mmCIF file of C-alpha atoms and ligand atoms in Angstrom:
data_model
loop_
_atom_site.group_PDB
_atom_site.id
_atom_site.type_symbol
_atom_site.label_atom_id
_atom_site.label_comp_id
_atom_site.label_asym_id
_atom_site.label_seq_id
_atom_site.Cartn_x
_atom_site.Cartn_y
_atom_site.Cartn_z
ATOM 1 C CA MET A 1 29.599 -23.875 98.511
ATOM 2 C CA LEU A 2 30.807 -27.232 97.253
ATOM 3 C CA GLY A 3 33.751 -27.750 94.909
ATOM 4 C CA ARG A 4 34.885 -30.791 92.983
ATOM 5 C CA VAL A 5 38.347 -31.865 94.135
ATOM 6 C CA SER A 6 40.155 -34.773 92.491
ATOM 7 C CA GLU A 7 42.899 -35.064 95.103
ATOM 8 C CA ILE A 8 44.799 -33.280 97.866
ATOM 9 C CA PHE A 9 48.333 -34.474 98.539
ATOM 10 C CA HIS A 10 51.814 -33.500 99.631
ATOM 11 C CA SER A 11 54.643 -33.824 97.132
ATOM 12 C CA VAL A 12 57.380 -31.978 95.306
ATOM 13 C CA GLN A 13 56.744 -29.602 92.426
ATOM 14 C CA GLY A 14 57.765 -31.447 89.286
ATOM 15 C CA GLU A 15 57.698 -28.658 86.696
ATOM 16 C CA GLY A 16 58.611 -25.069 86.077
ATOM 17 C CA LEU A 17 60.651 -22.552 88.034
ATOM 18 C CA TYR A 18 59.717 -24.022 91.415
ATOM 19 C CA LEU A 19 60.872 -27.504 90.471
ATOM 20 C CA GLY A 20 61.814 -29.448 93.587
ATOM 21 C CA GLU A 21 59.941 -27.259 96.099
ATOM 22 C CA LYS A 22 57.776 -29.082 98.615
ATOM 23 C CA GLN A 23 54.156 -28.203 97.991
ATOM 24 C CA LEU A 24 50.659 -29.207 98.948
ATOM 25 C CA PHE A 25 48.598 -29.927 95.852
ATOM 26 C CA VAL A 26 44.879 -29.286 95.555
ATOM 27 C CA ARG A 27 43.829 -30.735 92.223
ATOM 28 C CA LEU A 28 40.477 -29.373 91.095
ATOM 29 C CA PHE A 29 38.360 -31.446 88.763
ATOM 30 C CA GLY A 30 37.620 -30.582 85.142
ATOM 31 C CA CYS A 31 39.220 -28.635 82.332
ATOM 32 C CA ASN A 32 37.985 -26.355 79.550
ATOM 33 C CA LEU A 33 40.673 -27.523 77.089
ATOM 34 C CA ASN A 34 41.614 -30.835 75.519
ATOM 35 C CA CYS A 35 45.358 -30.848 74.884
ATOM 36 C CA ARG A 36 46.901 -33.662 72.886
ATOM 37 C CA PHE A 37 49.546 -34.339 75.550
ATOM 38 C CA CYS A 38 47.286 -34.089 78.622
ATOM 39 C CA ASP A 39 48.266 -36.483 81.421
ATOM 40 C CA THR A 40 45.804 -35.279 84.065
ATOM 41 C CA LYS A 41 42.418 -36.320 82.696
ATOM 42 C CA LEU A 42 41.013 -37.634 85.965
ATOM 43 C CA ASN A 43 37.412 -38.799 86.070
ATOM 44 C CA ARG A 44 36.945 -38.913 89.818
ATOM 45 C CA PHE A 45 36.349 -36.235 92.417
ATOM 46 C CA MET A 46 35.055 -35.668 95.905
ATOM 47 C CA GLU A 47 32.980 -32.698 96.970
ATOM 48 C CA TYR A 48 34.560 -30.334 99.493
ATOM 49 C CA GLU A 49 33.619 -27.111 101.200
ATOM 50 C CA PRO A 50 36.479 -24.568 100.996
ATOM 51 C CA HIS A 51 37.085 -24.772 104.755
ATOM 52 C CA GLU A 52 37.392 -28.571 104.452
ATOM 53 C CA VAL A 53 40.191 -28.114 101.899
ATOM 54 C CA VAL A 54 42.061 -25.804 104.248
ATOM 55 C CA ASP A 55 41.414 -28.075 107.236
ATOM 56 C CA GLU A 56 43.206 -30.800 105.296
ATOM 57 C CA LEU A 57 46.092 -28.472 104.379
ATOM 58 C CA LYS A 58 46.525 -27.630 108.064
ATOM 59 C CA LEU A 59 47.480 -31.263 108.730
ATOM 60 C CA TYR A 60 50.832 -30.623 107.007
ATOM 61 C CA ASP A 61 53.794 -28.484 107.855
ATOM 62 C CA ASP A 62 57.109 -27.729 106.212
ATOM 63 C CA PHE A 63 56.031 -26.801 102.676
ATOM 64 C CA HIS A 64 56.786 -23.914 100.364
ATOM 65 C CA SER A 65 53.303 -23.218 99.042
ATOM 66 C CA VAL A 66 49.908 -24.604 98.140
ATOM 67 C CA SER A 67 49.550 -25.439 94.471
ATOM 68 C CA PHE A 68 45.984 -25.102 93.214
ATOM 69 C CA THR A 69 46.067 -27.134 90.046
ATOM 70 C CA GLY A 70 43.862 -29.184 87.763
ATOM 71 C CA GLY A 71 42.460 -29.698 85.263
ATOM 72 C CA GLU A 72 41.852 -25.982 85.220
ATOM 73 C CA PRO A 73 41.277 -24.591 88.727
ATOM 74 C CA LEU A 74 39.736 -21.327 87.493
ATOM 75 C CA LEU A 75 36.776 -23.302 86.110
ATOM 76 C CA GLN A 76 35.503 -23.444 89.708
ATOM 77 C CA LYS A 77 36.220 -19.794 90.353
ATOM 78 C CA ASP A 78 33.974 -19.172 93.351
ATOM 79 C CA PHE A 79 35.116 -22.274 95.186
ATOM 80 C CA LEU A 80 38.737 -21.537 94.276
ATOM 81 C CA LYS A 81 38.467 -17.939 95.487
ATOM 82 C CA GLU A 82 37.125 -18.958 98.864
ATOM 83 C CA SER A 83 39.769 -21.689 99.241
ATOM 84 C CA LEU A 84 42.554 -19.251 98.274
ATOM 85 C CA LYS A 85 41.271 -16.704 100.798
ATOM 86 C CA LEU A 86 41.171 -19.228 103.621
ATOM 87 C CA SER A 87 44.591 -20.576 102.659
ATOM 88 C CA GLN A 88 46.025 -17.056 102.695
ATOM 89 C CA GLN A 89 44.443 -16.402 106.088
ATOM 90 C CA GLN A 90 46.408 -19.399 107.385
ATOM 91 C CA GLY A 91 49.594 -17.717 106.172
ATOM 92 C CA PHE A 92 50.093 -20.125 103.275
ATOM 93 C CA LYS A 93 51.535 -18.977 99.955
ATOM 94 C CA ASN A 94 49.193 -19.676 97.035
ATOM 95 C CA TYR A 95 50.564 -20.980 93.740
ATOM 96 C CA LEU A 96 48.102 -21.188 90.838
ATOM 97 C CA GLU A 97 48.778 -23.615 87.964
ATOM 98 C CA THR A 98 46.580 -22.618 85.062
ATOM 99 C CA ASN A 99 46.157 -23.063 81.347
ATOM 100 C CA GLY A 100 46.034 -19.284 80.933
ATOM 101 C CA THR A 101 42.638 -18.917 79.289
ATOM 102 C CA LEU A 102 40.036 -17.795 81.859
ATOM 103 C CA THR A 103 40.933 -14.128 82.269
ATOM 104 C CA ALA A 104 37.752 -12.819 83.915
ATOM 105 C CA GLU A 105 38.004 -15.573 86.508
ATOM 106 C CA LEU A 106 41.673 -14.781 87.152
ATOM 107 C CA GLU A 107 40.817 -11.108 87.666
ATOM 108 C CA ASP A 108 38.423 -12.125 90.394
ATOM 109 C CA VAL A 109 40.944 -14.226 92.341
ATOM 110 C CA ILE A 110 44.316 -12.599 91.574
ATOM 111 C CA ASP A 111 44.440 -10.719 94.897
ATOM 112 C CA PHE A 112 44.642 -14.050 96.711
ATOM 113 C CA VAL A 113 47.346 -15.597 94.499
ATOM 114 C CA ASP A 114 51.087 -15.196 95.097
ATOM 115 C CA ILE A 115 52.574 -17.019 92.104
ATOM 116 C CA VAL A 116 50.997 -17.791 88.724
ATOM 117 C CA ALA A 117 52.406 -20.695 86.721
ATOM 118 C CA MET A 118 50.746 -20.038 83.365
ATOM 119 C CA ASP A 119 50.676 -22.414 80.437
ATOM 120 C CA MET A 120 50.924 -20.948 76.984
ATOM 121 C CA LYS A 121 49.408 -23.371 74.486
ATOM 122 C CA LEU A 122 51.234 -23.411 71.186
ATOM 123 C CA PRO A 123 48.777 -24.644 68.546
ATOM 124 C CA SER A 124 51.333 -26.884 66.847
ATOM 125 C CA SER A 125 51.987 -28.546 70.250
ATOM 126 C CA THR A 126 48.386 -28.961 71.358
ATOM 127 C CA ASP A 127 46.498 -29.561 68.090
ATOM 128 C CA MET A 128 44.044 -26.871 69.171
ATOM 129 C CA ASP A 129 43.135 -23.497 67.699
ATOM 130 C CA GLN A 130 45.428 -20.584 68.525
ATOM 131 C CA LEU A 131 44.773 -18.794 71.791
ATOM 132 C CA TRP A 132 47.117 -15.799 71.409
ATOM 133 C CA ASP A 133 44.598 -13.057 72.227
ATOM 134 C CA VAL A 134 43.258 -15.004 75.173
ATOM 135 C CA HIS A 135 46.764 -15.672 76.514
ATOM 136 C CA GLN A 136 47.732 -12.028 76.057
ATOM 137 C CA ARG A 137 44.811 -10.763 78.130
ATOM 138 C CA PHE A 138 45.460 -13.420 80.759
ATOM 139 C CA LEU A 139 49.172 -12.618 81.047
ATOM 140 C CA LYS A 140 48.383 -8.930 81.570
ATOM 141 C CA VAL A 141 46.288 -9.779 84.618
ATOM 142 C CA ALA A 142 48.727 -12.437 85.871
ATOM 143 C CA SER A 143 51.536 -9.879 85.694
ATOM 144 C CA LYS A 144 50.076 -8.152 88.742
ATOM 145 C CA LYS A 145 51.779 -10.974 90.651
ATOM 146 C CA GLU A 146 54.843 -13.140 90.182
ATOM 147 C CA VAL A 147 54.289 -15.113 86.984
ATOM 148 C CA PHE A 148 56.182 -17.398 84.669
ATOM 149 C CA VAL A 149 55.044 -18.990 81.425
ATOM 150 C CA LYS A 150 55.429 -22.655 80.583
ATOM 151 C CA MET A 151 55.315 -24.007 77.037
ATOM 152 C CA ILE A 152 55.254 -27.695 76.160
ATOM 153 C CA ILE A 153 57.513 -28.374 73.209
ATOM 154 C CA CYS A 154 56.775 -31.430 71.045
ATOM 155 C CA LYS A 155 58.485 -32.651 67.908
ATOM 156 C CA ALA A 156 55.596 -31.110 65.970
ATOM 157 C CA THR A 157 56.000 -27.665 67.557
ATOM 158 C CA GLN A 158 56.684 -25.056 64.895
ATOM 159 C CA GLU A 159 59.192 -22.266 65.234
ATOM 160 C CA LYS A 160 56.607 -19.688 64.126
ATOM 161 C CA CYS A 161 54.433 -20.618 67.137
ATOM 162 C CA LEU A 162 57.350 -20.132 69.487
ATOM 163 C CA ARG A 163 58.142 -16.745 67.933
ATOM 164 C CA GLU A 164 54.489 -15.703 68.253
ATOM 165 C CA ALA A 165 54.522 -16.640 71.944
ATOM 166 C CA LEU A 166 57.759 -14.772 72.565
ATOM 167 C CA GLY A 167 56.396 -11.657 70.841
ATOM 168 C CA LEU A 168 53.339 -11.832 73.065
ATOM 169 C CA ILE A 169 55.460 -12.113 76.220
ATOM 170 C CA ARG A 170 57.620 -9.177 75.121
ATOM 171 C CA ASN A 171 54.521 -7.049 74.467
ATOM 172 C CA VAL A 172 53.000 -7.706 77.855
ATOM 173 C CA ASN A 173 55.899 -8.048 80.276
ATOM 174 C CA LYS A 174 59.520 -8.424 79.211
ATOM 175 C CA SER A 175 60.579 -9.760 82.588
ATOM 176 C CA VAL A 176 58.441 -12.914 82.360
ATOM 177 C CA ILE A 177 60.571 -16.060 82.148
ATOM 178 C CA ALA A 178 59.613 -18.668 79.538
ATOM 179 C CA VAL A 179 60.042 -22.267 80.671
ATOM 180 C CA LEU A 180 60.425 -24.636 77.732
ATOM 181 C CA GLN A 181 59.230 -28.082 78.795
ATOM 182 C CA PRO A 182 59.933 -31.034 76.480
ATOM 183 C CA ASN A 183 56.944 -33.306 75.974
ATOM 184 C CA SER A 184 57.876 -36.233 78.202
ATOM 185 C CA PHE A 185 56.027 -38.710 75.941
ATOM 186 C CA GLU A 186 58.399 -37.998 73.040
ATOM 187 C CA HIS A 187 61.816 -37.692 74.595
ATOM 188 C CA ASP A 188 64.684 -38.462 72.176
ATOM 189 C CA ASP A 189 67.706 -36.836 70.532
ATOM 190 C CA ALA A 190 65.607 -35.036 67.915
ATOM 191 C CA LEU A 191 63.505 -33.357 70.610
ATOM 192 C CA ASP A 192 66.649 -32.456 72.576
ATOM 193 C CA ALA A 193 68.068 -30.750 69.482
ATOM 194 C CA LEU A 194 64.801 -28.879 68.930
ATOM 195 C CA MET A 195 64.802 -27.706 72.547
ATOM 196 C CA GLU A 196 68.281 -26.274 72.182
ATOM 197 C CA SER A 197 67.442 -24.462 68.960
ATOM 198 C CA PHE A 198 64.278 -23.036 70.580
ATOM 199 C CA ARG A 199 66.282 -21.847 73.590
ATOM 200 C CA ASP A 200 68.617 -20.024 71.175
ATOM 201 C CA ILE A 201 65.607 -18.390 69.518
ATOM 202 C CA CYS A 202 64.363 -17.183 72.924
ATOM 203 C CA TYR A 203 67.767 -15.670 73.561
ATOM 204 C CA ALA A 204 67.811 -13.956 70.160
ATOM 205 C CA GLU A 205 64.260 -12.649 70.735
ATOM 206 C CA GLY A 206 65.233 -11.151 74.115
ATOM 207 C CA VAL A 207 63.083 -13.411 76.322
ATOM 208 C CA THR A 208 64.734 -15.088 79.298
ATOM 209 C CA SER A 209 64.131 -18.806 79.047
ATOM 210 C CA CYS A 210 65.193 -22.117 80.475
ATOM 211 C CA ILE A 211 64.652 -25.747 79.546
ATOM 212 C CA ILE A 212 63.102 -27.636 82.442
ATOM 213 C CA PRO A 213 61.841 -31.191 81.813
ATOM 214 C CA GLN A 214 59.045 -32.682 83.905
ATOM 215 C CA MET A 215 60.574 -34.358 86.927
ATOM 216 C CA HIS A 216 57.701 -36.562 88.175
ATOM 217 C CA LYS A 217 57.974 -39.236 85.535
ATOM 218 C CA ALA A 218 61.803 -39.322 85.494
ATOM 219 C CA ALA A 219 62.030 -39.524 89.283
ATOM 220 C CA GLY A 220 58.999 -41.802 89.706
ATOM 221 C CA ILE A 221 57.288 -39.436 92.145
ATOM 222 C CA ARG A 222 53.705 -38.306 92.283
HETATM 223 S S1 SF4 B 1 44.965 -27.550 79.985
HETATM 224 FE FE1 SF4 B 1 46.132 -29.020 81.218
HETATM 225 S S2 SF4 B 1 44.565 -30.282 82.236
HETATM 226 FE FE2 SF4 B 1 43.548 -29.177 80.550
HETATM 227 S S3 SF4 B 1 43.599 -30.602 78.816
HETATM 228 FE FE3 SF4 B 1 45.405 -29.266 78.649
HETATM 229 S S4 SF4 B 1 47.047 -30.372 79.695
HETATM 230 FE FE4 SF4 B 1 45.106 -31.330 80.330
#
């Protein structure tokens, strides 16, 4: 079974609750969405068998977990599942970075995932249609494991979208932490002020949240 892999590399997690952890990254090719702020639209890939992915991971030591990322890794569900299984058999911890839309695919692989880093796409951030029902179903399945939700906040992000997302989190699993990530392409004082007001709204709505900017670009790391 061949999968399309854009890159495999060793680095430091640059986003979310595991910011700064050493990870191995397996970036799978392709995505089912088209977000306005996307910075990972790669057009190259190599074909791998799942065991070839894990053979490459075995060349490294001293890392926290293996981040299966994309694109959207669940788009290649069968290949992902086999790679996750083999990774787990090696004793590695599996971290899945996902856009939070492919619920049936997640259900099929969740047993082999340790941590889910789930995006929640706010329509006023992404310029796409709302995905609330899809995200709600996805978060229910992801909640079988450790999960946190990441939302990109842009200057155009509307408060009503944030409140909708927080209501959804509260309905599904009150203990899920919301990571508010400022859009790194727009960083200025106005966005900083918006971030702080959004963090206050999270607090008022009873959802634990934190503001964590993307580290890669600021630190100049991959
Ligand atoms: S889900 Fe992620 S990879 Fe896909 S278009 Fe959006 S930002 Fe890019």
